[in-house]
Coordinates of C-alpha atoms in Angstrom, one line a residue:
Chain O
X1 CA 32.2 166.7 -53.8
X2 CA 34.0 163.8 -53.9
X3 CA 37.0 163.3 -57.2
X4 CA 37.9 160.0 -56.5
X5 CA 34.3 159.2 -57.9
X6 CA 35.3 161.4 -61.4
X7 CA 39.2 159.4 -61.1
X8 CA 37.4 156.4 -61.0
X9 CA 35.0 157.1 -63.7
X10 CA 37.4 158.8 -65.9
X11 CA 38.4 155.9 -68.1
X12 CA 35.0 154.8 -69.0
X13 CA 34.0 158.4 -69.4
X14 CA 37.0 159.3 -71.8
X15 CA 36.5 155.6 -74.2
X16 CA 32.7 157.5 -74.2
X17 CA 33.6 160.6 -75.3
X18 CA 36.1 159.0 -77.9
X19 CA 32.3 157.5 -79.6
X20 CA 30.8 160.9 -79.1
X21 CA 33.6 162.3 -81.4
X22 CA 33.9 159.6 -84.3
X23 CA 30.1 159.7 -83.8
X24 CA 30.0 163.4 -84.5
X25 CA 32.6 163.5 -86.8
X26 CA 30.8 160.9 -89.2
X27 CA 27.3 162.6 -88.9
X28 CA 29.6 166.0 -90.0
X29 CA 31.1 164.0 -93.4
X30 CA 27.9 162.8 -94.0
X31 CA 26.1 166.1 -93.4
X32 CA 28.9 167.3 -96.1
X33 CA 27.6 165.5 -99.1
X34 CA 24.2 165.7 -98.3
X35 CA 24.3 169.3 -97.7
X36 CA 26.7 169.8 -100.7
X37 CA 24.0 167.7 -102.7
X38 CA 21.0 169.8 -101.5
X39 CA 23.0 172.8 -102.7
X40 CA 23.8 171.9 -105.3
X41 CA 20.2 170.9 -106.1
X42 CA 18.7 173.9 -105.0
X43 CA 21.1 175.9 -107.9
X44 CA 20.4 173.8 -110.4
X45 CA 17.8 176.0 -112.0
X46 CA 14.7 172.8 -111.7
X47 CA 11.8 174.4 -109.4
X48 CA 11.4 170.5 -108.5
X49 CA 14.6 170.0 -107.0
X50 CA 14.8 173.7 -105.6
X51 CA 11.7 172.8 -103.8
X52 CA 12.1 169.7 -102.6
X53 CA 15.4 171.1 -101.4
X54 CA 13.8 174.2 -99.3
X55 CA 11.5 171.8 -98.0
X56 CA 14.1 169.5 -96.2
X57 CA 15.6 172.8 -95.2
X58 CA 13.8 173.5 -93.3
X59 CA 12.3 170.9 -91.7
X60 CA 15.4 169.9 -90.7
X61 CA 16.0 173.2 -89.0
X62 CA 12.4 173.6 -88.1
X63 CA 12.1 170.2 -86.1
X64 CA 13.9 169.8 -83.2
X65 CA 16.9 167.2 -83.4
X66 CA 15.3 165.5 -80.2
X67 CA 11.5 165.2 -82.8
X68 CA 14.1 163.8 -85.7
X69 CA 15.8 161.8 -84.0
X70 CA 13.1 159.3 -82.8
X71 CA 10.6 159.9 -86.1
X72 CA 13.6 158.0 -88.1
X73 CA 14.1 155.9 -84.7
X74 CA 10.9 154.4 -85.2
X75 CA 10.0 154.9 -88.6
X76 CA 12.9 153.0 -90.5
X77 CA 11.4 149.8 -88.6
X78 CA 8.2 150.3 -90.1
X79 CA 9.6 150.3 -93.6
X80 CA 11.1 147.3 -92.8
X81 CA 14.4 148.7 -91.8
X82 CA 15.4 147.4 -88.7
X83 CA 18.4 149.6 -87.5
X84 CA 20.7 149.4 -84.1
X85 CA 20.2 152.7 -82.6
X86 CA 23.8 153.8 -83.4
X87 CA 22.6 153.6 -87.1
X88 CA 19.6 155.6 -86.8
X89 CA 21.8 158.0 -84.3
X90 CA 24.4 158.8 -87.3
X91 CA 21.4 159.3 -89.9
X92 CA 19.6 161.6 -87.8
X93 CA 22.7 163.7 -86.8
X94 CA 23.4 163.8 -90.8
X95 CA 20.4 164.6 -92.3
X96 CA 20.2 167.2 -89.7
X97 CA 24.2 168.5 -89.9
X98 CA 23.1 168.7 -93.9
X99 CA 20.5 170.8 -94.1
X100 CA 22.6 173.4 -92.2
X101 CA 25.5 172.4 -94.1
X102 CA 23.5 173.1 -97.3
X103 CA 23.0 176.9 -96.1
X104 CA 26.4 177.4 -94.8
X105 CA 27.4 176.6 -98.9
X106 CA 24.4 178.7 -100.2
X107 CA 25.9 181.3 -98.4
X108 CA 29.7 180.9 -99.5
X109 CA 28.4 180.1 -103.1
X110 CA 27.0 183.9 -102.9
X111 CA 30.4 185.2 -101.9
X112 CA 31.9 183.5 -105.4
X113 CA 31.9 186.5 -108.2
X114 CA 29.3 186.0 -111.0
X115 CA 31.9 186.4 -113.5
X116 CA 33.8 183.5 -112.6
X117 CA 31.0 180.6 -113.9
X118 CA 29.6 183.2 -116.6
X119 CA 33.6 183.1 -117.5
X120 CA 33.7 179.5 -117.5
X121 CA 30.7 179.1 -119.5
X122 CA 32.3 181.1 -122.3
X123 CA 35.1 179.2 -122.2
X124 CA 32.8 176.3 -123.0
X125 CA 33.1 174.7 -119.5
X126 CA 30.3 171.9 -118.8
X127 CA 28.3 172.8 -115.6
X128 CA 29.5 169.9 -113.9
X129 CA 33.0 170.9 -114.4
X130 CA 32.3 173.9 -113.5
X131 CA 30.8 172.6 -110.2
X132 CA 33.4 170.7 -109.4
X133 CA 36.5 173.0 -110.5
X134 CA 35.3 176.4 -109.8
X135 CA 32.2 176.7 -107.7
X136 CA 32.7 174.2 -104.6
X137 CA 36.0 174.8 -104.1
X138 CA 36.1 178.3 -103.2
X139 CA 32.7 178.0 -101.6
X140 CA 34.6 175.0 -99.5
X141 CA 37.1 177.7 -98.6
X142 CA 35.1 180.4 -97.6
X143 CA 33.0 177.9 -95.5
X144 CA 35.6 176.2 -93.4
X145 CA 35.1 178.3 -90.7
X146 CA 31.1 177.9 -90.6
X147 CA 31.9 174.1 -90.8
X148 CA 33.7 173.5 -88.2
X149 CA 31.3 175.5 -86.1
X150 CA 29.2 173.3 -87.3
X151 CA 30.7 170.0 -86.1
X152 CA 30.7 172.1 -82.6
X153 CA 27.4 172.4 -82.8
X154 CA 26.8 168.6 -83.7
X155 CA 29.1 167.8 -80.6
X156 CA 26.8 169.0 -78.2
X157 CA 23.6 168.4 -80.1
X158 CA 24.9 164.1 -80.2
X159 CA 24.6 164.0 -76.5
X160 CA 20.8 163.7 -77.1
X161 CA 21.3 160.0 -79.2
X162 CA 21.5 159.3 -75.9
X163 CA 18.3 159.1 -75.1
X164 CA 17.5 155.9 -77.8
X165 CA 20.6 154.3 -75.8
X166 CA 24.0 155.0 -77.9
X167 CA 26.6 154.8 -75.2
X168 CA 28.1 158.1 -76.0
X169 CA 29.6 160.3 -73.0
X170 CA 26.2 162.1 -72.1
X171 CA 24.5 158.2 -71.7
X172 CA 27.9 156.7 -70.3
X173 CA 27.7 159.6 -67.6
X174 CA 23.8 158.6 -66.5
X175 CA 24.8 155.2 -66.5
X176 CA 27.7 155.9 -64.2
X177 CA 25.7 158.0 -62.1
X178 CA 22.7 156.1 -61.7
X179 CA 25.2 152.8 -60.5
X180 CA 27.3 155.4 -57.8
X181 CA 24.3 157.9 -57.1
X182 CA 27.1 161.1 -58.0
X183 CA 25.1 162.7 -60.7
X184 CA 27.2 166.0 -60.1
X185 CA 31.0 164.7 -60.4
X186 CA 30.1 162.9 -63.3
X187 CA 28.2 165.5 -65.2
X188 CA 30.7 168.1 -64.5
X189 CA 33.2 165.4 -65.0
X190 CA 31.2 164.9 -68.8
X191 CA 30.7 168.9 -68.7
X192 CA 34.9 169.2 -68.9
X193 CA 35.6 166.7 -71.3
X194 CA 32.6 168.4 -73.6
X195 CA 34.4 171.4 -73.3
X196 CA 38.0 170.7 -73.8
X197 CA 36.7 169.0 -76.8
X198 CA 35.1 171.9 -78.2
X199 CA 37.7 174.8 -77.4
X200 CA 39.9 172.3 -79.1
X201 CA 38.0 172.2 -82.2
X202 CA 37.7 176.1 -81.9
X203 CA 41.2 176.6 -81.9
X204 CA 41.7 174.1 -84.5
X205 CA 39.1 176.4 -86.6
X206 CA 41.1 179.9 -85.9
X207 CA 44.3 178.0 -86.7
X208 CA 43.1 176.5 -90.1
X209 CA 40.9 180.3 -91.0
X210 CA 44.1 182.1 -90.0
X211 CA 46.1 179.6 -92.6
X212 CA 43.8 180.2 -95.5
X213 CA 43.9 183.6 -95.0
X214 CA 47.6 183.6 -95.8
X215 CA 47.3 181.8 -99.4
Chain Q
X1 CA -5.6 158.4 -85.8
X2 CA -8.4 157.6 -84.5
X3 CA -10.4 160.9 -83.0
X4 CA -11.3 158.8 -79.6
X5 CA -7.4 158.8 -78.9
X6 CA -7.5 163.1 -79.3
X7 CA -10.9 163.1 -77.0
X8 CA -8.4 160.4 -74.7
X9 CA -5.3 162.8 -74.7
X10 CA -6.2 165.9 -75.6
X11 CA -6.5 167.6 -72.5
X12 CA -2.7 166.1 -71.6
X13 CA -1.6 166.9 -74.9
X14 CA -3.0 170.8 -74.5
X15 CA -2.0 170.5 -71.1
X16 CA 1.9 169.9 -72.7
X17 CA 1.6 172.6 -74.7
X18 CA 0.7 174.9 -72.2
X19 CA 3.8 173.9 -69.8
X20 CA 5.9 174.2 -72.9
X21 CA 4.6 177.8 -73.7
X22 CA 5.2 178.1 -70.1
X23 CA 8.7 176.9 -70.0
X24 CA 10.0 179.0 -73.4
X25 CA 8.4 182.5 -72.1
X26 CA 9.9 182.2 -68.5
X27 CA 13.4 180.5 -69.8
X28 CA 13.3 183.7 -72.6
X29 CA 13.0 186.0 -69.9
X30 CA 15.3 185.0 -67.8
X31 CA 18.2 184.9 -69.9
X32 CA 17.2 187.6 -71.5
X33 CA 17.6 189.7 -68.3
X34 CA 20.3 187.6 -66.6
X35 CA 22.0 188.4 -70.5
X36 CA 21.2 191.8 -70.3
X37 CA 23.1 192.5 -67.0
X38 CA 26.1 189.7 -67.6
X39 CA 26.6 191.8 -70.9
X40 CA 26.4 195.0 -69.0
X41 CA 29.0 193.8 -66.1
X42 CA 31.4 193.1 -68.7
X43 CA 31.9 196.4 -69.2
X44 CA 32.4 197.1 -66.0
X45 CA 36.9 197.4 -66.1
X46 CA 37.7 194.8 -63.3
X47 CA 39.8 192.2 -64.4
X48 CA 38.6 189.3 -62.5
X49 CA 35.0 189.8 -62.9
X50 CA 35.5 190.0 -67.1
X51 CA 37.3 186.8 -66.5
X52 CA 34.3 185.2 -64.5
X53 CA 31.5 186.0 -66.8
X54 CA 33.8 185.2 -69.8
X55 CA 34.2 181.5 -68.8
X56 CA 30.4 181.4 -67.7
X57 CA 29.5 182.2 -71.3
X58 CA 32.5 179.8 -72.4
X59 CA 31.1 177.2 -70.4
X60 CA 27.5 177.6 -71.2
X61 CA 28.2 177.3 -75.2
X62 CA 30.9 175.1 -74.8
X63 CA 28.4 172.4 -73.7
X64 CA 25.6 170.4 -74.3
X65 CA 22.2 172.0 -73.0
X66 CA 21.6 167.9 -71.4
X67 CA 24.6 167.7 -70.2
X68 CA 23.6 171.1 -67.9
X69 CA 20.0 170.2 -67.3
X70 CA 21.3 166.8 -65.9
X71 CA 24.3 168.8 -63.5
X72 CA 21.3 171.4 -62.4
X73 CA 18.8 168.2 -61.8
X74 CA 20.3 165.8 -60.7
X75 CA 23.7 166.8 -59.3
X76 CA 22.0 170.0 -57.8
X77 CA 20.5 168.1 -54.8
X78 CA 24.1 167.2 -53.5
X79 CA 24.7 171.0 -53.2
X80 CA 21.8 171.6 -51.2
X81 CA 19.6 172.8 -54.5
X82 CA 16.7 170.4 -54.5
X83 CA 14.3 171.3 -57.9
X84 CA 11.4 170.3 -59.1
X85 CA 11.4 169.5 -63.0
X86 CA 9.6 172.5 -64.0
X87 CA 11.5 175.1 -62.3
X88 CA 14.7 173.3 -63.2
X89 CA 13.7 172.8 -66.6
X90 CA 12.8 176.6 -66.9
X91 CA 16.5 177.7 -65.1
X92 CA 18.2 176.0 -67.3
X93 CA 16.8 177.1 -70.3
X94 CA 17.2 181.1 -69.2
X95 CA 20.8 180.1 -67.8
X96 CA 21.2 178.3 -71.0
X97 CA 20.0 181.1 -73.1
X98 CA 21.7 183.7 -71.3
X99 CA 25.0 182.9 -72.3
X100 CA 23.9 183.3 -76.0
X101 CA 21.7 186.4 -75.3
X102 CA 24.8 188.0 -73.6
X103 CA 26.7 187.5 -76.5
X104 CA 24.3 189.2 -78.8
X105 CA 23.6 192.4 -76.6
X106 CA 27.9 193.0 -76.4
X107 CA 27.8 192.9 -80.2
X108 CA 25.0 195.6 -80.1
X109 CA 26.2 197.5 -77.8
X110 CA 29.5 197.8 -79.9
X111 CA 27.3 198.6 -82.5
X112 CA 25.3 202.0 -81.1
X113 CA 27.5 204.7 -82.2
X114 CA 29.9 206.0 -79.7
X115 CA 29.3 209.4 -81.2
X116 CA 25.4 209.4 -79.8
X117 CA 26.7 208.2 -76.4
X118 CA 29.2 211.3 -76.4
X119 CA 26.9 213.4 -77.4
X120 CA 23.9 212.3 -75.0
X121 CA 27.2 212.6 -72.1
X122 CA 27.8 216.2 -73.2
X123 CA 24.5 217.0 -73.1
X124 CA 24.4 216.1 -69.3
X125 CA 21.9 212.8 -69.4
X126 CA 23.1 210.6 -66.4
X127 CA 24.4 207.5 -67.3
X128 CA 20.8 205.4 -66.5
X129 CA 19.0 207.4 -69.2
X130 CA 21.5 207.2 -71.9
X131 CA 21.2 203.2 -71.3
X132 CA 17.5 203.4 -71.5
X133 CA 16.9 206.2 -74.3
X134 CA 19.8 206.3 -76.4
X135 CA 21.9 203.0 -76.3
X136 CA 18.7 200.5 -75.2
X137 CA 17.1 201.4 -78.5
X138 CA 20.0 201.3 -81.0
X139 CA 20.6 198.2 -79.8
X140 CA 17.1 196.6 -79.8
X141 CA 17.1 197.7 -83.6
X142 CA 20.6 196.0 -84.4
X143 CA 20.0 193.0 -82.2
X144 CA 16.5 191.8 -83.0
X145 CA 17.1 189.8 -86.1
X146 CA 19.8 187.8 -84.1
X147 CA 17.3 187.7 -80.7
X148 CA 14.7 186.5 -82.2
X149 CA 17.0 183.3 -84.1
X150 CA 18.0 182.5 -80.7
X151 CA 14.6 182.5 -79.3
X152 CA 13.4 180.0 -81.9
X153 CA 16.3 178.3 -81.2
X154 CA 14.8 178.2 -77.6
X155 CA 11.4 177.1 -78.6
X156 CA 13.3 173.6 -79.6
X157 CA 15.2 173.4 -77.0
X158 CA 12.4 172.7 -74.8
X159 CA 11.6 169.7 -76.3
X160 CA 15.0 168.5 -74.6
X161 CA 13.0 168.9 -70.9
X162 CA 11.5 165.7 -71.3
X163 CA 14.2 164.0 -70.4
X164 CA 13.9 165.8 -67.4
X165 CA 10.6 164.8 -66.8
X166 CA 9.2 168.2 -67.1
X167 CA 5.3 167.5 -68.5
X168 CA 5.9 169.5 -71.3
X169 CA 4.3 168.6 -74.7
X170 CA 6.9 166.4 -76.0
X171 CA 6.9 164.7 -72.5
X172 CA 3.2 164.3 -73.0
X173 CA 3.3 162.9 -76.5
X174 CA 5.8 159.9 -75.5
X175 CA 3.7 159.0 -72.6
X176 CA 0.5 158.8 -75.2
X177 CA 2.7 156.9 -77.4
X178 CA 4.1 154.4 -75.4
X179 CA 0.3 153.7 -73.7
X180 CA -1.2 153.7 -77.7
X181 CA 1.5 151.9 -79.3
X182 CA 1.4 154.2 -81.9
X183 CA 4.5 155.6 -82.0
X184 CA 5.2 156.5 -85.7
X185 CA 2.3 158.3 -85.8
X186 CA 2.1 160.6 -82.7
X187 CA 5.7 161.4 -83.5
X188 CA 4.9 162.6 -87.2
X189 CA 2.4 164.6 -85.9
X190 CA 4.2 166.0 -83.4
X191 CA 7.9 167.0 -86.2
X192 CA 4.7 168.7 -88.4
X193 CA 3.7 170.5 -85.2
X194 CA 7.1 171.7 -84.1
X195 CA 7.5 172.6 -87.6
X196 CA 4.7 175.1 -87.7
X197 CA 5.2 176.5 -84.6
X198 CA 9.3 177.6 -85.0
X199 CA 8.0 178.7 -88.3
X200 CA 5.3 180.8 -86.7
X201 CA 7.6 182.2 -84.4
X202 CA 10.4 182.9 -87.3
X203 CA 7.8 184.8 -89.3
X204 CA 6.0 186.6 -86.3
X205 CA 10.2 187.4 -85.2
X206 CA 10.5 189.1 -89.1
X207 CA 7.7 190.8 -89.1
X208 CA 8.6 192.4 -85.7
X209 CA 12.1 193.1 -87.2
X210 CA 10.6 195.1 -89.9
X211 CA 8.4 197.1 -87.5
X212 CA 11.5 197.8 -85.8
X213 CA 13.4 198.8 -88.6
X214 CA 11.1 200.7 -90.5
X215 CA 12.9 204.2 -90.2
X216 CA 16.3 202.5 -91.0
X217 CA 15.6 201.9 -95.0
X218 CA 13.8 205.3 -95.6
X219 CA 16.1 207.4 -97.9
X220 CA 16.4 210.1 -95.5
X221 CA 18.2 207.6 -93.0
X222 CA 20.1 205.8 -95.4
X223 CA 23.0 208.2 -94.7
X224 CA 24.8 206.3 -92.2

């Protein structure tokens, strides 16, 4: 063990993990209306949308991320897309973030009372308002906490766009290591920094839960 | 495709699948054992050695499973722990997975009733045989649904092996692509594969559940 190697490193490792957050954090926003979207499609009352909805469910939780990941890597060239990696990266990490995204608000949207929207209704509310005024934003509420496990979850799972050669922290590390041959500072090295990042983003999650708790 | 390709890589291909198969079942027994005995050394009242296994399981969750096949791979030689691709591949899944399974079996060990525990105590059972006939299975039945997400959960992470080099089936299927050029293709073939298979797994893990739980929704047991 040598930490001059991880001192040295450092820099290039923290601007790395600085991509792998803005990385994450975008495939989480995007994830956000997709899965909001697919929600919302699969309550909508059409069989069509419901289905097509389940379907990219679960795919998108059936496939592994690694499978996704280069099936939109290599298929958007072939529809005549021709991507950088990052782009491709970013979609994969979204479609993927939003069809869990889309069950995390299934599952709130259960936790709203029945009453509420039949209320609405009554009232004479349209469903979009309805949507938009009652629905998503106590289902938001009751789902922060799922969320930002979520974007946890999508922390570690970027470190595979690594492999179609986004220089995130994971590919900035084997870089690093295959130029000083000291693949174990700079993975723990990367294995810290992944980890102060995420209990970060934990506490950030049981500081925001305990503040909606309170009103 | 064309069906000289499947004649071409079908033995590799099955050959994959079989290292993969391979890889989940060992990597889901480890951890399910080194789980097992991390959740029941937490229980154990020293101080220290709740502090060590809590920031193992911290550790292991708190980071990417690449980022810990690389350390165990690659940075394992300069501690003297030289691997082959396999057996790290499979080590790092059950280390990896035990972390999660650990978590699971302290929830259901929370969950069996201290009341049965007491009561098995009084009775006079030794401490092994209430583990093994009165807190094993009240766990198993609360922990299953749970066990068997994270096992499916396992079943993709061994696609991430590869990258290790371990000749799994994904490992395979890039090699045939990159030699056939047809990369689309063998890759679409492979997310519909996947697809079926964690489904299969899902379904066979619910339909195990509900064997398990059979007795719990008769009427007679409803009574908590």
């Amino acid at each position: 063990m040598k930490f001059s190697v991880i001192v040295d490193a450092l820099p290039h490792l923290l601007g790395a993990a600085v991509t792998t957050i803005w990385i994450s954090l975008l495939g989480v926003l995007l994830g956000q209306v997709i899965g909001v979207l697919v929600c919302v499609a699969r309550q909508s009352g059409n069989r069509g949308l419901d289905m097509a909805g389940g379907v990219y469910v679960s795919f998108f939780r059936g496939v592994p991320l690694l499978i996704q990941l280069l099936l939109i890597y290599y298929m958007l060239p072939l529809i005549g897309i021709d991507v950088p990696p990052l782009v491709a990266a970013i979609s994969a990490l979204s479609l993927a973030s939003g069809a869990y995204v889309s069950e995390i608000y299934r599952g709130s949207l259960n936790a709203v009372p029945h009453g509420q929207s039949e209320a609405a209704l009554a009232l004479g509310f349209s469903s979009a308002t309805i949507w938009t005024r009652i629905l998503l934003p106590q289902a938001f509420r009751f789902s922060v906490p799922a969320l930002v496990n979520e974007l946890i979850l999508l922390l570690k799972a970027s470190s595979l766009i690594s492999v179609v050669g986004v220089a995130e922290l994971t590919r900035t590390s084997q870089t690093i290591s295959a130029s000083n041959f000291r693949p174990l500072e700079i993975y723990l090295a990367a294995g810290v920094i992944y980890l102060a990042i995420n209990s970060a983003l934990a506490l950030f999650g049981t500081l925001v839960e305990r503040r909606l708790q309170q009103g | 495709m064309d069906s000289n390709l499947l004649v071409q890589y079908g033995p590799a291909l099955l050959r994959g699948f079989g290292v993969t198969i391979l890889c989940w079942a060992a990597g889901c027994a480890i951890g399910l054992a080194l789980g097992f005995v991390l959740m029941l050394l937490r229980r154990i009242e020293v101080k220290p050695l709740r502090w060590i296994i809590r920031a193992y399981i911290e550790v292991i969750r708190g980071t990417p499973f690449l980022i810990q096949l690389f350390l165990l791979y690659s940075g394992g030689p300069a501690i003297g722990l030289r691997l082959e691709a396999t057996t790290a591949g499979i080590l790092g899944l059950g280390v990896y997975g035990s972390a999660y399974f650990a978590e699971i079996f302290r929830a259901g060990y929370q969950a069996v009733p201290k009341g049965q525990v007491e009561a098995a105590l009084s009775l006079g059972m030794p401490y092994g045989g209430i583990l093994r006939r009165v807190i094993l299975p009240g766990m198993l039945v609360s922990t299953i649904p749970a066990l068997v997400n994270m096992m499916a959960i396992l079943t993709k992470e061994t696609v991430v092996l590869s990258i290790i080099t371990v000749p799994e089936l994904m490992y395979e299927m890039q090699t045939m692509a990159a030699e056939t050029f047809a990369s689309f293709e063998t890759i679409l073939g492979m997310a519909l594969f996947y697809w079926l298979l964690v489904e299969a797994v899902s379904r066979l893990g619910r339909r195990l559940e509900t064997r398990m739980t059979r007795f719990l929704s008769h009427p007679s047991n409803a009574r908590a």
